[in-house]
């Protein structure tokens, strides 16, 4: 069983839609949860990180962690064509721990 | 602030040849990472340096891959000899220190094709 699993998509939505991106993980010991965005031919960039359970909001983006279900989500409100990218979830056991990435979900937002 | 620099951006080699990639991290970042990203997959950590010491190289195929970070700044990753399955994007990242692994800054990557 992989440590973190992510639906690869691709996911195509119309501009303005609410997007939900999800990952599941296998070990309840994971404590840090990140979302990275990767544009084509670019390196990943950190969008958000959360520690333990709960929600975190930053503008149109909301990250959610449900440790009881071992499930993490990223919601994008009012999606824009500029949000078209691959979204990678990443998990870590501790603050200085190795990042384990999901395989990424390719998102396309159509004007 | 300048980002993480990598070169070359693209490289095509034949199997059994050798290749080297270079990375210059963000100034002041003590921790440097090399990742391998195969098409359709997430990045996989190959090696992590803290200054010029190795923190984690558990997933580095040491029979063919080597990496060094001289003077705790620039780093090179070498593959010798290359295999077809090494075709991937090699990403370099840096973070302020070893406690900031959640906030890594990535370079644009080197796309390697082995024929």
Coordinates of N, CA and C in Angstrom, one line a residue:
Chain A
X1 N 0.8 -1.2 0.0 CA 0.0 0.0 0.0 C 0.9 1.2 0.0
X2 N 0.6 2.2 -0.9 CA 1.3 3.4 -0.9 C 1.0 4.3 0.3
X3 N 2.0 5.0 0.7 CA 1.8 5.9 1.9 C 0.8 7.0 1.7
X4 N 0.8 7.5 0.4 CA -0.2 8.5 0.1 C -0.7 8.3 -1.3
X5 N -2.0 8.4 -1.5 CA -2.6 8.1 -2.8 C -3.5 9.3 -3.2
X6 N -3.4 9.6 -4.5 CA -4.1 10.8 -5.0 C -4.6 10.5 -6.4
X7 N -5.9 10.8 -6.6 CA -6.5 10.6 -7.9 C -5.8 11.4 -8.9
X8 N -5.2 10.8 -10.0 CA -4.4 11.6 -10.9 C -5.2 12.5 -11.9
X9 N -6.6 12.3 -11.9 CA -7.4 13.0 -12.9 C -7.2 12.5 -14.3
X10 N -7.2 13.4 -15.3 CA -7.3 14.8 -15.2 C -8.7 15.3 -14.8
X11 N -8.8 16.4 -14.2 CA -10.0 17.0 -13.8 C -10.2 18.3 -14.6
X12 N -11.4 18.4 -15.3 CA -11.7 19.6 -16.1 C -12.9 20.3 -15.5
X13 N -12.9 21.6 -15.2 CA -14.0 22.3 -14.7 C -14.2 23.6 -15.4
X14 N -15.4 24.2 -15.4 CA -15.6 25.5 -16.0 C -15.1 26.6 -15.0
X15 N -14.7 27.7 -15.6 CA -14.3 28.9 -14.7 C -15.4 29.2 -13.7
X16 N -15.0 29.5 -12.5 CA -15.9 29.8 -11.4 C -16.4 28.7 -10.6
X17 N -16.1 27.4 -11.0 CA -16.5 26.3 -10.3 C -15.7 26.1 -9.0
X18 N -16.3 25.4 -8.0 CA -15.6 25.0 -6.8 C -14.9 23.6 -7.1
X19 N -13.6 23.6 -6.8 CA -12.8 22.4 -7.1 C -12.5 21.7 -5.8
X20 N -12.6 20.4 -5.8 CA -12.2 19.6 -4.6 C -11.1 18.6 -5.0
X21 N -10.0 18.7 -4.4 CA -8.8 17.8 -4.7 C -8.6 17.0 -3.4
X22 N -8.3 15.7 -3.5 CA -8.2 14.9 -2.3 C -7.0 13.9 -2.3
X23 N -6.6 13.5 -1.1 CA -5.6 12.5 -1.0 C -5.9 11.7 0.3
X24 N -5.6 10.4 0.2 CA -5.7 9.6 1.4 C -4.3 9.1 1.8
X25 N -4.1 8.8 3.0 CA -2.8 8.4 3.5 C -2.9 7.2 4.4
X26 N -1.9 6.4 4.6 CA -2.0 5.1 5.2 C -1.6 5.1 6.7
X27 N -0.8 6.0 7.2 CA -0.2 5.9 8.5 C -0.7 7.1 9.4
X28 N -1.4 6.8 10.5 CA -1.9 7.9 11.3 C -0.9 8.7 12.0
X29 N 0.4 8.3 11.9 CA 1.5 9.0 12.5 C 1.9 10.3 11.7
X30 N 1.4 10.4 10.5 CA 1.7 11.6 9.7 C 1.1 12.9 10.4
X31 N 1.9 13.9 10.5 CA 1.4 15.1 11.3 C 1.3 16.4 10.4
X32 N 2.1 16.5 9.4 CA 2.2 17.7 8.5 C 1.7 17.3 7.2
X33 N 0.9 18.3 6.6 CA 0.2 18.0 5.4 C 0.3 19.3 4.5
X34 N 0.8 19.1 3.3 CA 1.1 20.2 2.4 C 0.4 20.0 1.1
X35 N 0.1 21.1 0.4 CA -0.3 21.2 -1.0 C 0.6 22.0 -1.8
X36 N 1.1 21.4 -2.8 CA 2.0 22.1 -3.7 C 1.3 22.2 -5.1
X37 N 1.6 23.3 -5.8 CA 1.0 23.5 -7.2 C 2.2 23.5 -8.1
X38 N 2.0 22.7 -9.2 CA 3.1 22.6 -10.2 C 2.6 23.0 -11.6
X39 N 3.0 24.1 -12.1 CA 2.7 24.5 -13.5 C 3.5 23.6 -14.5
X40 N 3.1 23.5 -15.7 CA 3.8 22.7 -16.7 C 5.2 23.3 -16.9
X41 N 6.1 22.4 -16.9 CA 7.6 22.7 -17.1 C 8.2 23.5 -16.0
X42 N 7.5 23.5 -14.8 CA 8.0 24.3 -13.7 C 8.2 23.4 -12.5
X43 N 8.9 23.8 -11.5 CA 9.0 23.1 -10.2 C 7.8 23.4 -9.3
X44 N 7.5 22.5 -8.4 CA 6.3 22.7 -7.5 C 6.6 23.9 -6.6
X45 N 5.5 24.5 -6.2 CA 5.5 25.7 -5.3 C 4.5 25.4 -4.2
X46 N 4.9 25.7 -3.0 CA 4.1 25.5 -1.8 C 2.8 26.4 -1.8
X47 N 1.7 25.8 -1.7 CA 0.4 26.6 -1.6 C 0.0 26.8 -0.2
X48 N -0.1 25.6 0.6 CA -0.5 25.7 1.9 C 0.0 24.5 2.7
X49 N 0.2 24.7 4.0 CA 0.5 23.5 4.9 C -0.3 23.6 6.1
X50 N -0.7 22.5 6.7 CA -1.4 22.4 7.9 C -0.7 21.4 8.8
X51 N -0.9 21.6 10.1 CA -0.4 20.7 11.1 C -1.6 20.0 11.8
X52 N -1.5 18.7 11.9 CA -2.6 17.9 12.5 C -3.9 18.2 11.8
X53 N -5.0 18.1 12.5 CA -6.3 18.2 11.9 C -6.8 19.6 11.8
X54 N -7.9 19.8 11.0 CA -8.6 21.1 11.0 C -8.5 21.7 9.6
X55 N -9.0 22.9 9.5 CA -9.0 23.7 8.3 C -8.1 24.9 8.3
X56 N -7.6 25.2 7.1 CA -6.8 26.4 7.0 C -7.2 27.1 5.7
X57 N -7.5 28.4 5.7 CA -8.0 29.1 4.6 C -6.9 30.2 4.2
X58 N -6.8 30.4 2.8 CA -5.9 31.4 2.3 C -6.5 31.9 1.0
X59 N -7.3 33.0 1.1 CA -7.9 33.5 -0.1 C -9.0 32.5 -0.7
X60 N -8.8 32.1 -1.9 CA -9.8 31.2 -2.5 C -9.4 29.7 -2.2
X61 N -8.4 29.5 -1.4 CA -8.0 28.1 -1.2 C -8.2 27.7 0.3
X62 N -8.8 26.5 0.5 CA -9.0 26.0 1.8 C -8.4 24.6 1.9
X63 N -7.5 24.3 2.9 CA -7.0 23.0 3.1 C -7.7 22.4 4.3
X64 N -8.0 21.1 4.2 CA -8.7 20.5 5.2 C -8.1 19.1 5.5
X65 N -7.9 18.8 6.8 CA -7.3 17.5 7.2 C -8.3 16.8 8.1
X66 N -8.6 15.6 7.8 CA -9.4 14.7 8.7 C -8.6 13.5 9.1
X67 N -7.9 13.6 10.2 CA -7.0 12.6 10.7 C -7.7 11.3 11.0
X68 N -9.0 11.4 11.4 CA -9.7 10.1 11.8 C -9.9 9.3 10.5
X69 N -10.1 9.9 9.4 CA -10.3 9.2 8.1 C -9.0 9.1 7.3
X70 N -8.0 9.8 7.7 CA -6.7 9.8 7.0 C -6.9 10.4 5.6
X71 N -7.6 11.5 5.6 CA -8.0 12.1 4.3 C -7.7 13.6 4.4
X72 N -7.1 14.1 3.3 CA -6.8 15.5 3.2 C -7.4 16.1 1.9
X73 N -7.8 17.3 2.0 CA -8.5 18.0 0.8 C -8.0 19.4 0.6
X74 N -8.1 19.8 -0.6 CA -7.9 21.2 -1.0 C -9.1 21.6 -1.8
X75 N -9.7 22.7 -1.4 CA -10.8 23.3 -2.1 C -10.4 24.6 -2.7
X76 N -10.8 24.8 -4.0 CA -10.5 26.0 -4.7 C -11.9 26.7 -5.0
X77 N -12.1 27.8 -4.5 CA -13.4 28.5 -4.8 C -13.2 29.5 -6.0
X78 N -14.3 29.7 -6.8 CA -14.2 30.6 -7.9 C -12.9 30.3 -8.7
X79 N -12.8 29.1 -9.2 CA -11.6 28.7 -9.9 C -11.4 29.5 -11.2
X80 N -10.1 29.8 -11.5 CA -9.7 30.6 -12.6 C -8.9 29.8 -13.6
X81 N -8.8 30.2 -14.8 CA -8.0 29.5 -15.8 C -6.5 29.5 -15.3
X82 N -6.1 30.5 -14.6 CA -4.7 30.5 -14.0 C -4.5 29.4 -13.0
X83 N -5.6 28.8 -12.5 CA -5.4 27.7 -11.5 C -5.1 26.4 -12.2
X84 N -5.1 26.4 -13.5 CA -4.8 25.1 -14.3 C -3.4 24.7 -14.0
X85 N -3.2 23.6 -13.4 CA -1.9 23.1 -13.0 C -2.1 21.7 -12.4
X86 N -1.0 21.1 -12.0 CA -1.0 19.8 -11.3 C -0.9 20.1 -9.8
X87 N -1.8 19.6 -9.0 CA -1.7 19.8 -7.6 C -1.2 18.6 -6.9
X88 N -0.2 18.7 -6.1 CA 0.4 17.6 -5.4 C 0.2 17.7 -3.9
X89 N -0.3 16.7 -3.3 CA -0.4 16.7 -1.8 C 1.0 16.1 -1.3
X90 N 1.4 16.5 -0.1 CA 2.6 15.9 0.4 C 2.4 15.8 1.9
X91 N 3.0 14.8 2.5 CA 2.8 14.5 3.9 C 4.2 14.3 4.6
X92 N 4.2 14.5 5.9 CA 5.5 14.3 6.6 C 5.2 13.9 8.0
X93 N 6.1 13.1 8.6 CA 5.9 12.6 10.0 C 6.1 13.8 11.0
X94 N 7.0 14.6 10.7 CA 7.3 15.7 11.6 C 7.8 16.9 10.9
X95 N 8.1 17.9 11.7 CA 8.4 19.3 11.1 C 9.7 19.2 10.2
X96 N 10.6 18.4 10.6 CA 11.8 18.3 9.8 C 11.9 17.1 8.9
X97 N 10.8 16.4 8.8 CA 10.8 15.1 8.1 C 10.7 15.2 6.6
X98 N 11.0 14.0 6.0 CA 11.0 13.9 4.6 C 9.6 14.1 4.1
X99 N 9.4 14.8 2.9 CA 8.1 14.9 2.3 C 7.9 13.7 1.4
X100 N 6.7 13.2 1.5 CA 6.2 12.1 0.7 C 5.1 12.6 -0.2
X101 N 5.3 12.7 -1.5 CA 4.3 13.3 -2.4 C 3.3 12.3 -2.9
X102 N 2.1 12.8 -3.2 CA 1.2 12.0 -4.0 C 1.5 12.2 -5.4
X103 N 0.8 11.4 -6.3 CA 1.2 11.5 -7.7 C 0.7 12.7 -8.4
X104 N -0.1 13.5 -7.8 CA -0.6 14.7 -8.4 C -1.9 14.6 -9.1
X105 N -2.7 15.6 -9.1 CA -4.0 15.7 -9.8 C -3.9 16.8 -10.8
X106 N -4.0 16.5 -12.1 CA -4.0 17.6 -13.2 C -5.3 18.2 -13.3
X107 N -5.3 19.5 -13.1 CA -6.6 20.3 -13.1 C -6.5 21.3 -14.3
X108 N -7.6 21.3 -15.0 CA -7.8 22.3 -16.1 C -9.1 23.1 -15.9
X109 N -9.0 24.4 -15.8 CA -10.1 25.3 -15.6 C -10.4 26.0 -17.0
X110 N -11.5 25.7 -17.6 CA -11.8 26.2 -18.9 C -12.6 27.6 -18.8
X111 N -12.1 28.6 -19.6 CA -12.8 29.9 -19.6 C -14.3 29.8 -20.1
Chain B
X1 N 14.3 38.3 -4.5 CA 15.1 37.2 -4.1 C 15.2 36.2 -5.2
X2 N 16.4 35.8 -5.6 CA 16.6 34.8 -6.7 C 16.1 33.5 -6.2
X3 N 15.5 32.7 -7.2 CA 15.1 31.4 -6.8 C 16.2 30.3 -7.0
X4 N 15.8 29.1 -6.9 CA 16.7 28.0 -7.1 C 17.0 27.9 -8.6
X5 N 18.3 27.8 -8.9 CA 18.8 27.7 -10.3 C 19.2 26.3 -10.6
X6 N 18.9 25.8 -11.7 CA 19.3 24.5 -12.2 C 19.8 24.6 -13.6
X7 N 20.8 23.7 -13.9 CA 21.2 23.6 -15.3 C 21.8 22.2 -15.5
X8 N 21.7 21.7 -16.8 CA 21.0 22.3 -17.9 C 19.5 22.1 -17.7
X9 N 18.7 22.7 -18.5 CA 17.2 22.5 -18.4 C 16.8 21.2 -19.1
X10 N 17.5 20.8 -20.1 CA 17.2 19.6 -20.9 C 18.5 18.9 -21.2
X11 N 18.4 17.5 -21.2 CA 19.5 16.7 -21.6 C 19.1 15.4 -22.2
X12 N 19.6 15.1 -23.3 CA 19.3 13.8 -24.0 C 20.7 13.0 -24.1
X13 N 20.7 11.8 -23.5 CA 21.9 11.0 -23.6 C 21.5 9.6 -24.0
X14 N 22.5 8.8 -24.4 CA 22.2 7.4 -24.6 C 22.5 6.6 -23.4
X15 N 21.8 5.4 -23.3 CA 22.0 4.6 -22.1 C 23.5 4.2 -22.0
X16 N 23.9 4.1 -20.8 CA 25.3 3.8 -20.4 C 26.2 5.0 -20.4
X17 N 25.7 6.2 -20.9 CA 26.5 7.4 -20.8 C 26.4 8.0 -19.4
X18 N 27.2 9.0 -19.1 CA 27.1 9.6 -17.8 C 26.5 11.1 -18.0
X19 N 26.0 11.6 -16.9 CA 25.4 13.0 -17.0 C 25.5 13.6 -15.6
X20 N 25.6 14.9 -15.6 CA 25.7 15.6 -14.4 C 24.7 16.8 -14.4
X21 N 24.1 17.1 -13.3 CA 23.2 18.2 -13.1 C 23.7 19.1 -12.0
X22 N 23.5 20.4 -12.2 CA 24.0 21.4 -11.2 C 22.8 22.2 -10.6
X23 N 23.0 22.5 -9.3 CA 21.9 23.3 -8.6 C 22.6 24.4 -7.7
X24 N 22.0 25.5 -7.8 CA 22.4 26.6 -6.9 C 21.2 27.0 -6.1
X25 N 21.2 26.8 -4.8 CA 20.0 27.0 -3.9 C 19.8 28.5 -3.7
X26 N 18.7 28.8 -3.0 CA 18.4 30.2 -2.6 C 19.5 30.6 -1.5
X27 N 20.0 31.8 -1.7 CA 21.1 32.2 -0.8 C 20.6 32.1 0.7
X28 N 21.5 31.5 1.5 CA 21.2 31.4 2.9 C 20.4 30.1 3.3
X29 N 20.0 29.4 2.3 CA 19.3 28.1 2.6 C 20.3 27.0 3.0
X30 N 20.2 26.4 4.1 CA 21.1 25.4 4.6 C 20.8 24.0 4.1
X31 N 19.5 23.8 3.7 CA 19.1 22.4 3.4 C 18.8 22.4 1.9
X32 N 19.4 21.4 1.2 CA 19.2 21.2 -0.2 C 18.7 19.8 -0.5
X33 N 17.8 19.6 -1.4 CA 17.2 18.4 -1.8 C 17.3 18.1 -3.3
X34 N 17.5 16.8 -3.6 CA 17.4 16.4 -5.0 C 16.2 15.4 -5.1
X35 N 15.3 15.6 -6.1 CA 14.2 14.8 -6.3 C 14.2 14.2 -7.7
X36 N 13.6 13.1 -7.9 CA 13.4 12.5 -9.2 C 11.9 12.5 -9.4
X37 N 11.4 13.1 -10.5 CA 10.0 13.1 -10.8 C 9.8 12.4 -12.2
X38 N 9.3 11.2 -12.1 CA 9.0 10.4 -13.3 C 7.6 10.9 -13.8
X39 N 7.4 10.9 -15.2 CA 6.2 11.5 -15.8 C 4.9 10.8 -15.1
X40 N 4.0 11.7 -14.7 CA 2.8 11.2 -14.1 C 2.9 10.8 -12.6
X41 N 4.0 11.1 -12.0 CA 4.2 10.8 -10.6 C 4.7 12.0 -9.8
X42 N 4.5 11.9 -8.5 CA 5.0 13.0 -7.7 C 6.5 12.9 -7.5
X43 N 7.2 13.9 -7.0 CA 8.6 13.9 -6.8 C 9.0 12.9 -5.7
X44 N 10.1 12.2 -5.9 CA 10.6 11.2 -5.0 C 12.0 11.7 -4.5
X45 N 12.2 11.9 -3.2 CA 13.4 12.3 -2.6 C 14.5 11.4 -2.9
X46 N 15.6 11.9 -3.5 CA 16.8 11.1 -3.7 C 17.8 11.3 -2.6
X47 N 18.1 12.6 -2.3 CA 19.1 12.9 -1.3 C 18.8 14.3 -0.7
X48 N 19.1 14.4 0.7 CA 18.9 15.6 1.4 C 20.2 16.0 2.0
X49 N 20.7 17.2 1.8 CA 21.9 17.7 2.5 C 21.5 18.8 3.5
X50 N 22.2 18.8 4.6 CA 22.2 19.9 5.6 C 23.6 20.5 5.6
X51 N 23.7 21.7 5.1 CA 25.0 22.3 4.7 C 25.7 21.4 3.8
X52 N 26.9 20.8 4.1 CA 27.5 19.9 3.1 C 27.5 18.5 3.6
X53 N 26.6 18.2 4.6 CA 26.5 16.9 5.1 C 25.2 16.2 4.7
X54 N 25.3 14.9 4.4 CA 24.1 14.1 4.0 C 23.2 13.8 5.1
X55 N 21.9 14.1 5.0 CA 20.9 13.8 6.1 C 20.2 12.5 5.7
X56 N 19.8 12.4 4.4 CA 19.1 11.2 4.0 C 19.4 10.9 2.6
X57 N 19.9 9.7 2.3 CA 20.2 9.3 0.9 C 19.7 7.9 0.8
X58 N 18.6 7.5 1.5 CA 18.1 6.1 1.6 C 17.5 5.7 0.2
X59 N 17.1 6.6 -0.6 CA 16.4 6.3 -1.8 C 17.3 6.6 -3.0
X60 N 18.6 6.9 -2.8 CA 19.5 7.2 -3.9 C 20.1 5.9 -4.4
X61 N 20.0 5.5 -5.6 CA 20.6 4.3 -6.2 C 22.1 4.5 -6.2
X62 N 22.8 4.1 -5.2 CA 24.2 4.5 -5.0 C 25.1 3.8 -6.0
X63 N 24.6 2.7 -6.6 CA 25.5 2.0 -7.6 C 25.7 2.9 -8.9
X64 N 24.8 3.9 -9.1 CA 24.9 4.7 -10.3 C 24.8 6.2 -10.1
X65 N 24.2 6.5 -9.0 CA 23.9 7.9 -8.7 C 24.9 8.4 -7.6
X66 N 25.4 9.6 -7.7 CA 26.2 10.2 -6.7 C 25.8 11.7 -6.6
X67 N 26.0 12.3 -5.5 CA 25.7 13.7 -5.3 C 26.7 14.3 -4.3
X68 N 27.0 15.6 -4.5 CA 27.9 16.3 -3.5 C 27.4 17.7 -3.4
X69 N 27.8 18.3 -2.3 CA 27.4 19.7 -2.1 C 28.7 20.3 -1.4
X70 N 29.5 20.9 -2.3 CA 30.7 21.5 -1.9 C 30.5 22.8 -1.2
X71 N 31.2 23.0 -0.1 CA 31.1 24.3 0.7 C 29.7 24.7 1.1
X72 N 28.8 23.7 1.2 CA 27.5 23.9 1.6 C 26.6 24.8 0.8
X73 N 27.0 25.0 -0.5 CA 26.2 25.9 -1.3 C 25.7 25.1 -2.6
X74 N 26.4 25.2 -3.7 CA 26.0 24.5 -4.9 C 26.1 23.0 -4.7
X75 N 25.4 22.3 -5.6 CA 25.4 20.9 -5.5 C 25.3 20.3 -7.0
X76 N 25.9 19.1 -7.1 CA 25.8 18.4 -8.4 C 25.3 17.0 -8.1
X77 N 24.5 16.5 -9.0 CA 24.0 15.2 -9.0 C 24.5 14.5 -10.3
X78 N 25.1 13.3 -10.2 CA 25.6 12.6 -11.3 C 25.0 11.2 -11.5
X79 N 24.8 10.8 -12.7 CA 24.4 9.5 -13.0 C 25.4 8.8 -13.9
X80 N 25.9 7.6 -13.5 CA 26.9 7.0 -14.3 C 26.9 5.5 -14.0
X81 N 26.5 4.6 -14.9 CA 26.0 4.9 -16.2 C 24.5 5.0 -16.2
X82 N 23.9 5.8 -17.1 CA 22.5 6.0 -17.1 C 21.7 4.8 -17.7
X83 N 20.5 4.6 -17.2 CA 19.6 3.5 -17.7 C 18.4 4.2 -18.3
X84 N 17.7 3.4 -19.1 CA 16.4 4.0 -19.7 C 15.5 4.5 -18.6
X85 N 15.4 3.7 -17.5 CA 14.4 4.1 -16.5 C 14.8 5.4 -15.7
X86 N 16.0 5.9 -16.0 CA 16.4 7.2 -15.4 C 15.7 8.4 -16.1
X87 N 15.1 8.2 -17.2 CA 14.4 9.3 -17.8 C 13.3 9.9 -16.9
X88 N 13.5 11.2 -16.6 CA 12.7 11.8 -15.6 C 13.1 13.3 -15.5
X89 N 12.4 14.0 -14.7 CA 12.8 15.4 -14.4 C 13.5 15.4 -13.0
X90 N 14.6 15.9 -13.0 CA 15.4 16.0 -11.7 C 15.3 17.4 -11.1
X91 N 14.6 17.4 -10.0 CA 14.3 18.7 -9.3 C 15.3 18.9 -8.2
X92 N 15.7 20.1 -8.0 CA 16.5 20.6 -6.9 C 15.6 21.5 -6.1
X93 N 15.7 21.4 -4.8 CA 14.9 22.3 -3.9 C 15.8 22.7 -2.7
X94 N 15.4 23.8 -2.1 CA 16.1 24.2 -0.9 C 15.1 24.7 0.2
X95 N 15.5 24.6 1.4 CA 14.7 25.2 2.5 C 15.7 25.9 3.5
X96 N 15.1 26.8 4.3 CA 15.9 27.6 5.2 C 16.8 26.7 6.1
X97 N 16.2 25.7 6.6 CA 16.9 24.8 7.5 C 16.2 23.4 7.5
X98 N 16.7 22.5 8.3 CA 16.2 21.2 8.4 C 14.8 21.1 9.1
X99 N 14.4 22.1 9.8 CA 13.1 22.1 10.4 C 12.0 22.7 9.5
X100 N 12.5 23.2 8.3 CA 11.5 23.8 7.4 C 11.3 23.0 6.2
X101 N 11.3 21.7 6.3 CA 11.2 20.8 5.1 C 9.8 21.0 4.5
X102 N 8.8 21.4 5.3 CA 7.5 21.6 4.7 C 7.5 22.7 3.7
X103 N 8.4 23.7 3.8 CA 8.4 24.8 2.9 C 9.7 24.8 2.1
X104 N 9.6 24.0 1.0 CA 10.7 23.9 0.1 C 10.5 24.7 -1.1
X105 N 11.6 25.3 -1.6 CA 11.5 26.1 -2.9 C 12.2 25.3 -4.0
X106 N 11.5 25.0 -5.0 CA 12.0 24.2 -6.1 C 12.5 25.0 -7.3
X107 N 13.5 24.4 -7.9 CA 14.0 24.9 -9.2 C 13.1 24.4 -10.3
X108 N 13.4 24.8 -11.5 CA 12.6 24.4 -12.7 C 12.8 23.0 -13.1
X109 N 13.9 22.4 -12.7 CA 14.2 21.0 -13.0 C 15.0 20.8 -14.3
X110 N 15.6 19.7 -14.4 CA 16.3 19.2 -15.6 C 15.6 18.0 -16.1
X111 N 15.2 18.1 -17.4 CA 14.4 17.0 -18.0 C 15.4 16.1 -18.7
X112 N 15.6 14.9 -18.2 CA 16.6 14.0 -18.8 C 15.8 12.9 -19.6
X113 N 16.3 12.7 -20.8 CA 15.8 11.6 -21.6 C 17.0 10.7 -21.9
X114 N 16.8 9.4 -21.6 CA 17.8 8.4 -21.9 C 17.3 7.6 -23.0
X115 N 18.0 7.5 -24.1 CA 17.6 6.7 -25.3 C 18.4 5.4 -25.5

